[in-house]
Amino acid sequence: MQWTQVYDPIGHWWLSTLIAALPIIVLFTLLAGLRVRPHWCAIAGAGTAVLVAILFFKMPLALAAMSFGYGVAFGILKIAWIVLAAVYLYDISVETGQFEIMKESVAAVTADRRLQVLLVAFCFGAFIEGAAGFGAPVAIAGAFMIGLGFRPFYAAALNLIANTAPVAWGAIGTPIHTLAAVAGLPESDINAMIGRILPFTAVIVPFWLVRVMVSWEETFEVFPAILVVGFSFALTQFFWSNYVDSNLVDIMGGVVSIVATVAFLRVWKPKRIWRFDYDKEAAAIPPPSGQIADDMGGKWPAEKFDGYVKVHKYSAGQVLKSWVPFAILSVSVFLWGLPKVKLAMNKATTPAFRVVEAGGKVRPGPPGWDVPYLHNAVYRAPPVVTKPTPEAARYDFNWLSATGTGCFLAALASGLVLGLSPMQLMRIFWRTLVRMRLAMVAISFMLGLGYVTRYSGLDAVLGLAFTRTGWFYPFFGTFLGWLGVALTGSDTSSNALFGSLQRITSQQLGIDPILMTAANSAGGVMGKMVDAQSITIATAATEQVGNEGLIFRFVFWHSIALGAIVGVIVMIYAYVFPYLVPHGLTFVK
């Protein structure tokens, strides 16, 4: 069975575009408008996508069903497994009492909530993004902030905003590798170009985070620290992406920004320590006047949290022990992300494809299996690609090399080191699994929706609408990447979907294809905070299930604004400084 995607089945591009958008309209209407529970929203959105693909775009039923099943299977292993394992590690840390010591060690660095969010959500989150990606930083840093005493709404919303600038280099540079392969352009040039766009946002986002929490005056009280966080990360991001490689950009940026910020806070303190109104030890201060408070009408949820507690004196050994779970996690996800380690584990656990080259020569291919009926059965057509091209569908059941497995083994090792018995570890895992069950259903169906969108060509229909913007294409082409991430929940998937389209369209319009393929990834990172998958992960990790609509409505406008900033930067490169677009760069070995 073979089927070629159709991009204007109605004969009027605007009507075809509207129909292609129906699954997203249904999803976000239920999620943000009617406040339906997220797993039902995901099921309804996925069902709509299947119906639209079959009824309007004439996709065969078998292909639609298999693409949905492929997405669900991918979501369980690649995404939901990470979130479950990360929350499990957090629960172990709480159960052993080590999280109390760890959060107080952070409070010992600074009790100021504004600075804590910079250290945890931005710096630490960037490190986790670089090592693991795929929702792990939102889950881990979100749970961390809950432990520090942040309200769940803050923990979820702030981590979604923070997890933007680093996303293009997530999971050891996976989005960059994918983009270069799909676009057929030099990876070093694309990597360097992204490294000339996103450092500007890396300076802006820390300021944005603090302003979301507090007023302008209270933001400028910690402006020196914001500059240290932003510039230390941005300069590292620029240097590593332009002169070293695409693998360790976020990991090095996260490490440098953490070290620089902690060192700076040893010699500089804000004039006053800012805490939430519910912090026990805080002075009597009015509720935060920042945007979150304003958006919620100045009213906070009824529940109360312990919040800030008086810092106890712990020995260096006790503090180091409390950080053992996250230290093991960091080492684990770093090792799991190394290409050589991943390849070795895949060879040991997953059979490889046999690829027959010209002349009959057979060589080993990537690990996994062809998805029945779907692999190479769907063809993308011009103008999305230069010629009809089959879409591969291989499920690499790499259970050992999956990032979630690295997180899970880190959790088990942490529990044993902290003195838990195997039976205690099993009981904690069962409690975590029960608590996360609906979130895992939602995540899996979100991926099912995204894969139906991809294989049916609905994503391409929406993307082609952006190509009709002419001279403004650098701006709106950036939002094409934003749309891809909002639809799929992954900058990697967005690059796979639209990388080739960006190259083809930019060449037709006389714009540098290196710039526009890079803009796809750079713009995509700002869509990360609004995709349903990330919101579901954030609410699951911060025990906010049921408030997805509230969080979506809040972060949506931040996502649009930051995406517009990236679009303006791309416009400036396209028409004012085109000579700054790199060509022919090579990485230092």
XYZ file of C-alpha atoms in Angstrom:
589
model
C 0.000 0.000 0.000
C 1.377 3.403 -1.033
C -0.214 6.794 -0.594
C 0.974 10.282 -1.553
C 0.078 13.208 0.649
C -2.315 15.834 -0.723
C -1.869 19.428 0.412
C -4.996 21.088 -0.996
C -7.791 18.497 -1.095
C -10.563 21.139 -1.113
C -9.157 23.222 -3.977
C -8.938 26.378 -1.842
C -5.717 26.558 0.191
C -7.245 28.622 2.995
C -10.107 26.144 3.496
C -7.741 23.162 3.371
C -5.580 24.917 5.957
C -8.571 25.485 8.239
C -9.574 21.832 8.017
C -6.000 20.719 8.694
C -6.025 22.862 11.831
C -9.170 21.199 13.242
C -7.315 18.705 15.505
C -5.330 21.536 17.103
C -8.435 23.708 17.424
C -10.304 20.860 19.141
C -7.371 20.092 21.434
C -6.754 23.633 22.629
C -10.439 24.538 22.829
C -11.070 21.636 25.171
C -7.845 22.186 27.089
C -7.827 25.959 27.505
C -11.411 26.943 26.808
C -13.568 24.246 28.359
C -10.975 22.970 30.886
C -11.549 19.329 30.039
C -9.070 16.954 31.689
C -5.923 16.588 29.571
C -6.155 12.889 28.792
C -9.649 13.402 27.358
C -8.370 16.412 25.388
C -5.564 14.296 23.954
C -7.950 11.494 23.029
C -10.371 13.944 21.370
C -7.572 15.717 19.483
C -6.094 12.455 18.238
C -9.525 11.175 17.185
C -10.176 14.391 15.258
C -6.816 14.092 13.508
C -7.586 10.533 12.387
C -11.039 11.533 11.083
C -9.717 14.590 9.226
C -6.908 12.545 7.679
C -9.303 9.845 6.457
C -12.355 11.888 5.451
C -10.788 15.016 3.924
C -7.230 14.036 2.969
C -8.171 10.494 1.871
C -5.512 8.785 3.937
C -6.141 4.999 4.005
C -7.550 3.788 7.310
C -4.697 1.329 7.888
C -2.070 4.052 7.477
C -3.939 6.437 9.785
C -4.312 3.742 12.446
C -0.675 2.664 12.240
C 0.629 6.240 12.372
C -1.435 6.808 15.518
C -0.170 3.573 17.086
C 3.400 4.469 16.132
C 3.063 7.822 17.899
C 1.588 6.239 21.036
C 4.409 3.685 21.177
C 6.986 6.430 20.694
C 5.364 8.546 23.403
C 5.399 5.734 25.958
C 9.087 4.861 25.532
C 10.626 8.216 24.631
C 8.592 10.700 26.649
C 6.305 9.219 29.312
C 9.074 6.882 30.521
C 11.379 9.874 31.137
C 8.752 11.741 33.122
C 7.809 8.694 35.184
C 11.455 7.926 36.001
C 12.256 11.550 36.864
C 9.301 11.842 39.234
C 10.244 8.472 40.731
C 13.735 9.779 41.550
C 12.179 12.872 43.113
C 9.850 10.701 45.223
C 12.828 8.642 46.449
C 14.635 11.813 47.450
C 11.565 13.016 49.368
C 10.947 9.625 50.993
C 14.504 9.481 52.377
C 14.363 13.052 53.692
C 17.272 14.138 51.519
C 15.201 16.599 49.536
C 14.698 18.727 52.649
C 18.444 19.026 53.103
C 18.994 19.658 49.396
C 16.431 22.438 49.146
C 17.887 24.090 52.244
C 21.339 23.922 50.667
C 19.941 25.902 47.738
C 18.310 28.307 50.180
C 21.726 28.663 51.832
C 23.098 29.949 48.523
C 20.211 32.386 48.352
C 16.817 32.542 50.018
C 15.633 34.990 47.356
C 12.951 33.356 45.234
C 13.948 35.383 42.175
C 17.474 34.005 42.284
C 16.312 30.481 43.062
C 14.239 30.367 39.892
C 17.257 31.484 37.859
C 19.475 28.791 39.371
C 16.980 25.923 39.182
C 14.622 26.610 36.265
C 17.112 28.254 33.908
C 20.657 27.071 34.754
C 19.962 23.584 36.130
C 17.116 23.088 33.641
C 19.445 23.943 30.733
C 21.921 21.303 31.902
C 19.194 18.643 32.067
C 17.876 19.742 28.655
C 21.317 19.296 27.145
C 21.753 15.873 28.708
C 18.272 14.394 28.283
C 15.757 16.715 26.622
C 12.277 15.471 25.681
C 10.517 16.935 28.731
C 13.055 15.846 31.344
C 14.084 19.390 32.452
C 10.491 20.472 33.022
C 9.760 17.331 35.033
C 12.950 17.372 37.117
C 13.339 21.107 37.694
C 9.587 21.456 38.282
C 9.644 18.831 41.014
C 12.753 20.489 42.449
C 10.995 23.854 42.690
C 7.992 22.270 44.403
C 10.402 20.923 46.990
C 11.849 24.398 47.452
C 8.372 25.651 48.302
C 7.233 27.176 45.012
C 3.539 26.875 44.372
C 2.703 24.335 41.658
C 1.470 27.036 39.278
C 4.773 28.899 39.571
C 6.819 25.722 39.259
C 4.990 24.636 36.088
C 4.683 28.013 34.342
C 8.192 29.260 35.103
C 9.847 26.029 33.993
C 7.918 26.077 30.726
C 9.176 29.601 30.026
C 12.732 28.754 31.098
C 12.905 25.642 28.921
C 13.192 27.594 25.671
C 16.618 29.013 24.783
C 18.430 25.691 25.458
C 15.988 23.437 23.548
C 17.706 23.602 20.146
C 20.654 21.614 21.573
C 18.628 19.245 23.741
C 19.552 15.590 24.235
C 23.188 15.976 23.140
C 22.330 18.078 20.079
C 19.664 15.760 18.638
C 17.563 18.559 17.009
C 20.657 19.931 15.207
C 21.707 16.523 13.907
C 18.188 15.896 12.620
C 17.877 19.309 10.969
C 21.171 18.983 9.103
C 20.268 15.507 7.857
C 16.784 16.511 6.668
C 17.815 19.817 5.067
C 20.932 18.387 3.423
C 23.049 21.333 4.594
C 26.331 21.437 6.589
C 25.665 20.802 10.280
C 28.485 23.104 11.378
C 26.943 26.078 9.517
C 23.421 25.429 10.813
C 24.726 24.917 14.336
C 26.721 28.158 14.235
C 23.762 30.110 12.833
C 21.481 28.938 15.621
C 24.306 29.925 17.961
C 24.090 33.448 16.539
C 20.334 33.714 17.086
C 19.495 32.120 20.427
C 22.168 33.739 22.636
C 20.142 36.960 22.375
C 17.150 35.159 23.854
C 19.380 33.493 26.457
C 20.007 36.981 27.837
C 16.336 37.964 27.605
C 14.711 34.853 29.110
C 16.258 35.150 32.640
C 15.010 38.746 32.828
C 11.629 37.588 31.506
C 11.393 34.875 34.165
C 11.947 37.263 37.043
C 9.596 39.884 35.609
C 6.865 37.240 35.358
C 7.168 36.732 39.118
C 7.518 40.289 40.365
C 7.174 43.969 39.485
C 9.619 45.981 37.354
C 11.182 47.540 40.451
C 11.677 44.163 42.116
C 13.110 42.779 38.872
C 15.780 45.457 38.634
C 16.787 44.771 42.242
C 18.434 41.548 40.993
C 19.455 42.891 37.582
C 23.195 42.238 38.164
C 22.492 38.555 38.868
C 20.216 38.342 35.817
C 23.045 39.684 33.658
C 25.505 37.144 35.076
C 23.089 34.259 34.422
C 22.155 35.427 30.927
C 25.563 36.438 29.625
C 27.463 33.477 31.107
C 25.043 31.101 29.400
C 24.757 33.094 26.150
C 28.503 33.524 25.644
C 29.123 29.838 26.309
C 26.278 28.941 23.945
C 27.739 31.149 21.205
C 31.346 29.988 21.648
C 30.569 26.264 21.830
C 28.159 26.255 18.888
C 30.473 28.293 16.646
C 33.873 26.880 17.549
C 33.525 23.434 19.149
C 30.517 21.187 18.365
C 26.762 20.753 18.600
C 26.695 18.063 21.290
C 27.639 19.782 24.540
C 26.340 23.317 23.986
C 23.657 23.193 26.689
C 25.617 21.042 29.109
C 28.568 23.433 29.073
C 26.259 26.462 29.124
C 24.385 25.089 32.126
C 27.569 24.249 34.042
C 29.216 27.608 33.329
C 26.093 29.586 34.257
C 25.623 27.665 37.541
C 29.265 28.123 38.563
C 29.314 31.791 37.531
C 26.050 32.574 39.329
C 26.968 30.788 42.573
C 30.379 32.502 42.576
C 28.751 35.878 41.928
C 26.255 35.404 44.753
C 29.129 34.871 47.187
C 30.241 38.463 46.638
C 26.935 40.171 45.795
C 23.558 40.148 47.539
C 20.308 41.912 46.655
C 19.273 44.784 48.925
C 16.416 42.694 50.261
C 15.447 39.042 50.162
C 12.262 38.583 48.140
C 9.955 35.754 49.156
C 6.361 34.814 48.470
C 3.614 36.024 50.752
C 3.069 32.483 51.998
C 6.692 31.885 53.040
C 6.689 31.335 56.785
C 9.837 33.253 57.588
C 9.135 36.143 55.221
C 8.319 39.594 56.411
C 4.790 40.848 55.892
C 4.895 41.826 52.224
C 2.018 42.215 49.746
C 1.331 39.466 47.174
C 3.669 39.574 44.146
C 2.641 42.252 41.692
C 4.082 40.438 38.706
C 2.185 39.117 35.776
C 1.215 35.754 37.263
C -0.516 37.446 40.161
C -2.228 39.867 37.800
C -3.400 37.101 35.464
C -4.925 35.248 38.387
C -6.737 38.335 39.559
C -4.384 38.750 42.501
C -5.915 35.640 44.098
C -3.894 32.609 45.046
C -5.158 29.014 45.268
C -6.562 28.062 48.641
C -3.944 25.423 49.442
C -0.972 26.413 51.587
C 2.573 25.202 51.289
C 5.335 25.137 53.867
C 7.324 27.405 51.614
C 10.547 28.819 52.894
C 11.819 27.227 56.074
C 14.582 28.404 58.306
C 17.899 27.034 57.101
C 19.424 24.503 59.464
C 23.126 23.962 59.808
C 24.095 20.811 57.959
C 27.573 19.441 57.561
C 29.233 19.370 54.154
C 28.853 15.584 54.158
C 25.111 15.788 54.773
C 24.675 18.325 51.972
C 26.724 16.241 49.544
C 24.705 13.147 50.431
C 21.445 14.986 49.791
C 22.603 15.800 46.252
C 23.512 12.177 45.509
C 20.256 11.399 43.577
C 20.633 14.353 41.232
C 24.382 13.828 40.905
C 23.783 10.225 39.864
C 21.000 11.402 37.542
C 23.258 13.981 35.875
C 26.041 11.455 35.288
C 23.555 8.864 34.063
C 21.746 11.031 31.509
C 25.085 12.398 30.301
C 26.443 8.892 29.699
C 23.154 7.753 28.125
C 23.363 10.652 25.695
C 26.865 9.896 24.421
C 26.634 8.503 20.863
C 29.182 5.713 21.469
C 27.465 4.551 24.649
C 24.035 4.675 23.012
C 25.297 2.737 19.995
C 26.835 0.032 22.173
C 23.634 -0.428 24.177
C 21.538 -0.532 21.018
C 23.747 -3.228 19.506
C 23.418 -5.283 22.662
C 19.631 -5.104 22.959
C 18.020 -4.248 19.612
C 18.395 -5.960 16.228
C 19.657 -3.770 13.411
C 18.150 -3.281 9.971
C 20.025 -4.640 7.001
C 20.514 -1.929 4.383
C 21.111 -3.045 0.797
C 23.245 -0.537 -1.089
C 23.760 -0.138 -4.817
C 25.517 -3.197 -6.187
C 23.933 -5.508 -3.648
C 26.291 -4.722 -0.780
C 24.620 -5.257 2.605
C 25.535 -3.232 5.675
C 24.015 -2.901 9.177
C 21.418 -0.160 9.513
C 19.870 1.616 12.494
C 18.373 -0.551 15.248
C 14.681 -1.382 15.396
C 11.863 -2.658 13.203
C 9.832 -1.381 10.275
C 6.363 -0.293 11.400
C 3.963 -2.649 9.568
C 2.032 -1.088 6.654
C 3.446 2.384 7.415
C 7.190 2.238 6.682
C 7.898 3.915 3.303
C 4.186 3.718 2.438
C 3.513 7.462 2.819
C 5.091 9.809 0.276
C 5.704 13.498 0.775
C 5.287 15.465 -2.447
C 6.482 18.790 -3.879
C 6.675 21.611 -2.853
C 7.401 20.191 0.608
C 10.218 18.152 -0.947
C 11.934 18.406 -4.329
C 10.568 15.037 -5.482
C 8.196 12.411 -4.023
C 9.961 10.979 -1.002
C 8.849 8.068 1.198
C 8.491 8.641 4.923
C 10.365 6.111 7.008
C 8.617 4.585 10.012
C 11.016 2.560 12.141
C 10.360 1.844 15.782
C 13.662 1.526 17.556
C 12.654 -0.253 20.724
C 15.892 0.836 22.349
C 14.650 0.245 25.880
C 18.147 0.144 27.380
C 19.520 3.275 25.685
C 16.293 5.237 26.218
C 16.853 8.287 28.400
C 14.043 7.175 30.698
C 15.948 3.976 31.467
C 18.994 6.010 32.442
C 16.801 8.085 34.762
C 15.152 4.978 36.202
C 18.453 3.219 36.916
C 19.736 6.446 38.478
C 16.683 6.423 40.758
C 17.273 2.805 41.777
C 20.962 3.433 42.435
C 20.115 6.538 44.456
C 17.610 4.633 46.572
C 20.113 1.880 47.353
C 22.848 4.395 48.196
C 20.437 6.212 50.514
C 19.595 2.971 52.353
C 16.243 1.934 50.883
C 15.469 -1.765 50.505
C 14.294 -3.258 47.190
C 10.806 -3.666 48.676
C 10.683 0.008 49.669
C 11.804 0.996 46.179
C 9.008 -1.097 44.675
C 6.380 0.508 46.921
C 7.557 4.015 46.033
C 7.530 3.184 42.325
C 3.984 1.841 42.543
C 2.801 5.049 44.215
C 4.540 7.103 41.523
C 3.010 5.002 38.753
C -0.524 5.315 40.170
C -0.160 9.073 40.526
C 1.193 9.479 36.996
C -1.107 7.086 35.122
C -3.423 9.681 33.544
C -0.507 11.933 32.649
C 1.120 9.026 30.815
C -2.098 8.400 28.884
C -2.247 12.089 27.926
C 1.394 12.192 26.807
C 1.015 9.059 24.699
C -2.122 10.290 22.928
C -0.499 13.687 22.319
C 2.270 11.899 20.439
C -0.322 9.824 18.591
C -1.944 13.065 17.447
C 1.420 14.474 16.354
C 2.290 11.405 14.300
C -1.080 11.321 12.541
C -0.546 15.000 11.727
C 2.885 14.210 10.312
C 2.060 11.157 8.192
C -1.238 12.524 6.885
C 0.433 15.754 5.726
C -1.691 18.044 7.923
C 1.511 19.600 9.250
C 2.695 20.381 5.715
C -0.633 22.040 4.837
C -0.269 24.352 7.831
C 3.382 24.971 7.002
C 2.691 25.844 3.368
C 0.331 28.591 4.533
C 3.334 30.353 6.069
C 5.231 30.272 2.774
C 2.714 32.678 1.217
C 4.070 35.617 3.225
C 6.691 36.759 0.659
C 9.114 39.403 1.945
C 8.010 38.685 5.526
C 8.915 35.034 5.202
C 11.972 35.267 7.520
C 9.600 36.375 10.295
C 6.765 33.957 9.558
C 9.146 31.155 8.606
C 10.447 31.397 12.159
C 6.899 30.834 13.353
C 6.730 27.780 11.087
C 9.268 26.210 13.442
C 7.169 27.450 16.373
C 4.118 25.744 14.853
C 6.030 22.509 14.355
C 7.002 22.299 18.017
C 3.533 23.365 19.163
C 2.091 20.510 17.093
C 4.599 17.771 17.909
C 6.078 18.810 21.259
C 9.619 18.381 19.943
C 12.138 20.667 18.237
C 13.622 17.504 16.734
C 10.269 16.565 15.190
C 9.682 20.120 13.962
C 13.069 20.106 12.239
C 12.287 16.733 10.675
C 8.916 18.015 9.435
C 9.870 21.439 8.096
C 13.655 21.441 7.578
C 13.422 20.530 3.902
C 10.479 22.888 3.332
C 12.456 25.772 4.843
C 15.410 25.117 2.543
C 13.262 24.852 -0.595
C 11.149 27.930 0.147
C 14.085 30.136 1.144
C 15.926 29.254 -2.077
C 12.826 30.145 -4.105
C 12.596 33.516 -2.316
C 16.327 34.287 -2.559
C 16.939 34.008 1.190
C 19.923 32.138 2.612
C 18.769 28.549 3.347
C 21.280 28.227 6.221
C 19.514 31.123 7.948
C 15.992 29.784 7.454
C 16.709 26.195 8.427
C 18.382 27.559 11.568
C 15.358 29.827 12.115
C 13.111 26.760 12.086
C 14.905 25.362 15.130
C 15.426 28.726 16.845
C 11.773 29.712 16.429
C 10.662 26.250 17.417
C 12.131 26.507 20.892
C 9.635 29.238 21.766
C 6.770 26.914 20.869
C 8.007 24.420 23.436
C 6.133 26.082 26.293
C 2.706 25.802 24.603
C 2.785 22.310 23.175
C 0.318 20.046 24.917
C 2.967 17.435 25.663
C 5.165 19.872 27.631
C 2.199 21.301 29.509
C 1.066 17.795 30.444
C 4.564 16.922 31.650
C 4.760 20.140 33.667
C 1.412 19.595 35.359
C 2.161 15.949 36.079
C 5.546 16.712 37.634
C 4.166 19.548 39.758
C 0.917 17.788 40.704
C -1.132 20.315 38.734
C -3.171 17.826 36.694
C -6.461 19.543 35.865
C -4.963 23.043 35.559
C -3.534 22.584 32.063
C -5.911 25.152 30.580
C -4.926 27.814 33.111
C -1.237 27.246 32.427
C -1.732 27.198 28.650
C -3.606 30.500 28.660
C -0.857 32.063 30.718
C 2.208 30.872 28.795
C 0.644 31.319 25.326
C 1.278 35.046 25.080
C 4.794 34.705 26.454
C 5.435 32.112 23.744
C 4.105 34.394 21.004
C 6.111 37.385 22.258
C 9.389 35.489 22.513
C 8.761 33.864 19.132
C 8.257 37.322 17.639
C 11.591 38.451 19.100
C 13.321 35.530 17.396
C 11.472 36.402 14.170
C 12.749 39.975 14.286
C 16.316 38.736 14.872
C 16.020 36.483 11.811
C 14.623 39.378 9.738
C 17.632 41.507 10.701
C 20.046 38.763 9.671
C 18.182 38.273 6.378
C 18.032 41.893 5.251
C 20.537 43.905 7.318
C 23.437 41.578 8.169
C 23.267 38.696 5.645
C 27.086 38.497 5.627
C 26.952 37.218 9.215
C 25.321 33.974 8.092
C 28.106 31.355 8.330
C 29.274 29.246 5.400
C 32.021 26.667 5.324
C 32.696 26.477 9.060
C 34.370 23.418 10.534
C 34.390 22.344 14.161
C 37.592 22.315 16.146
C 38.600 18.693 16.755
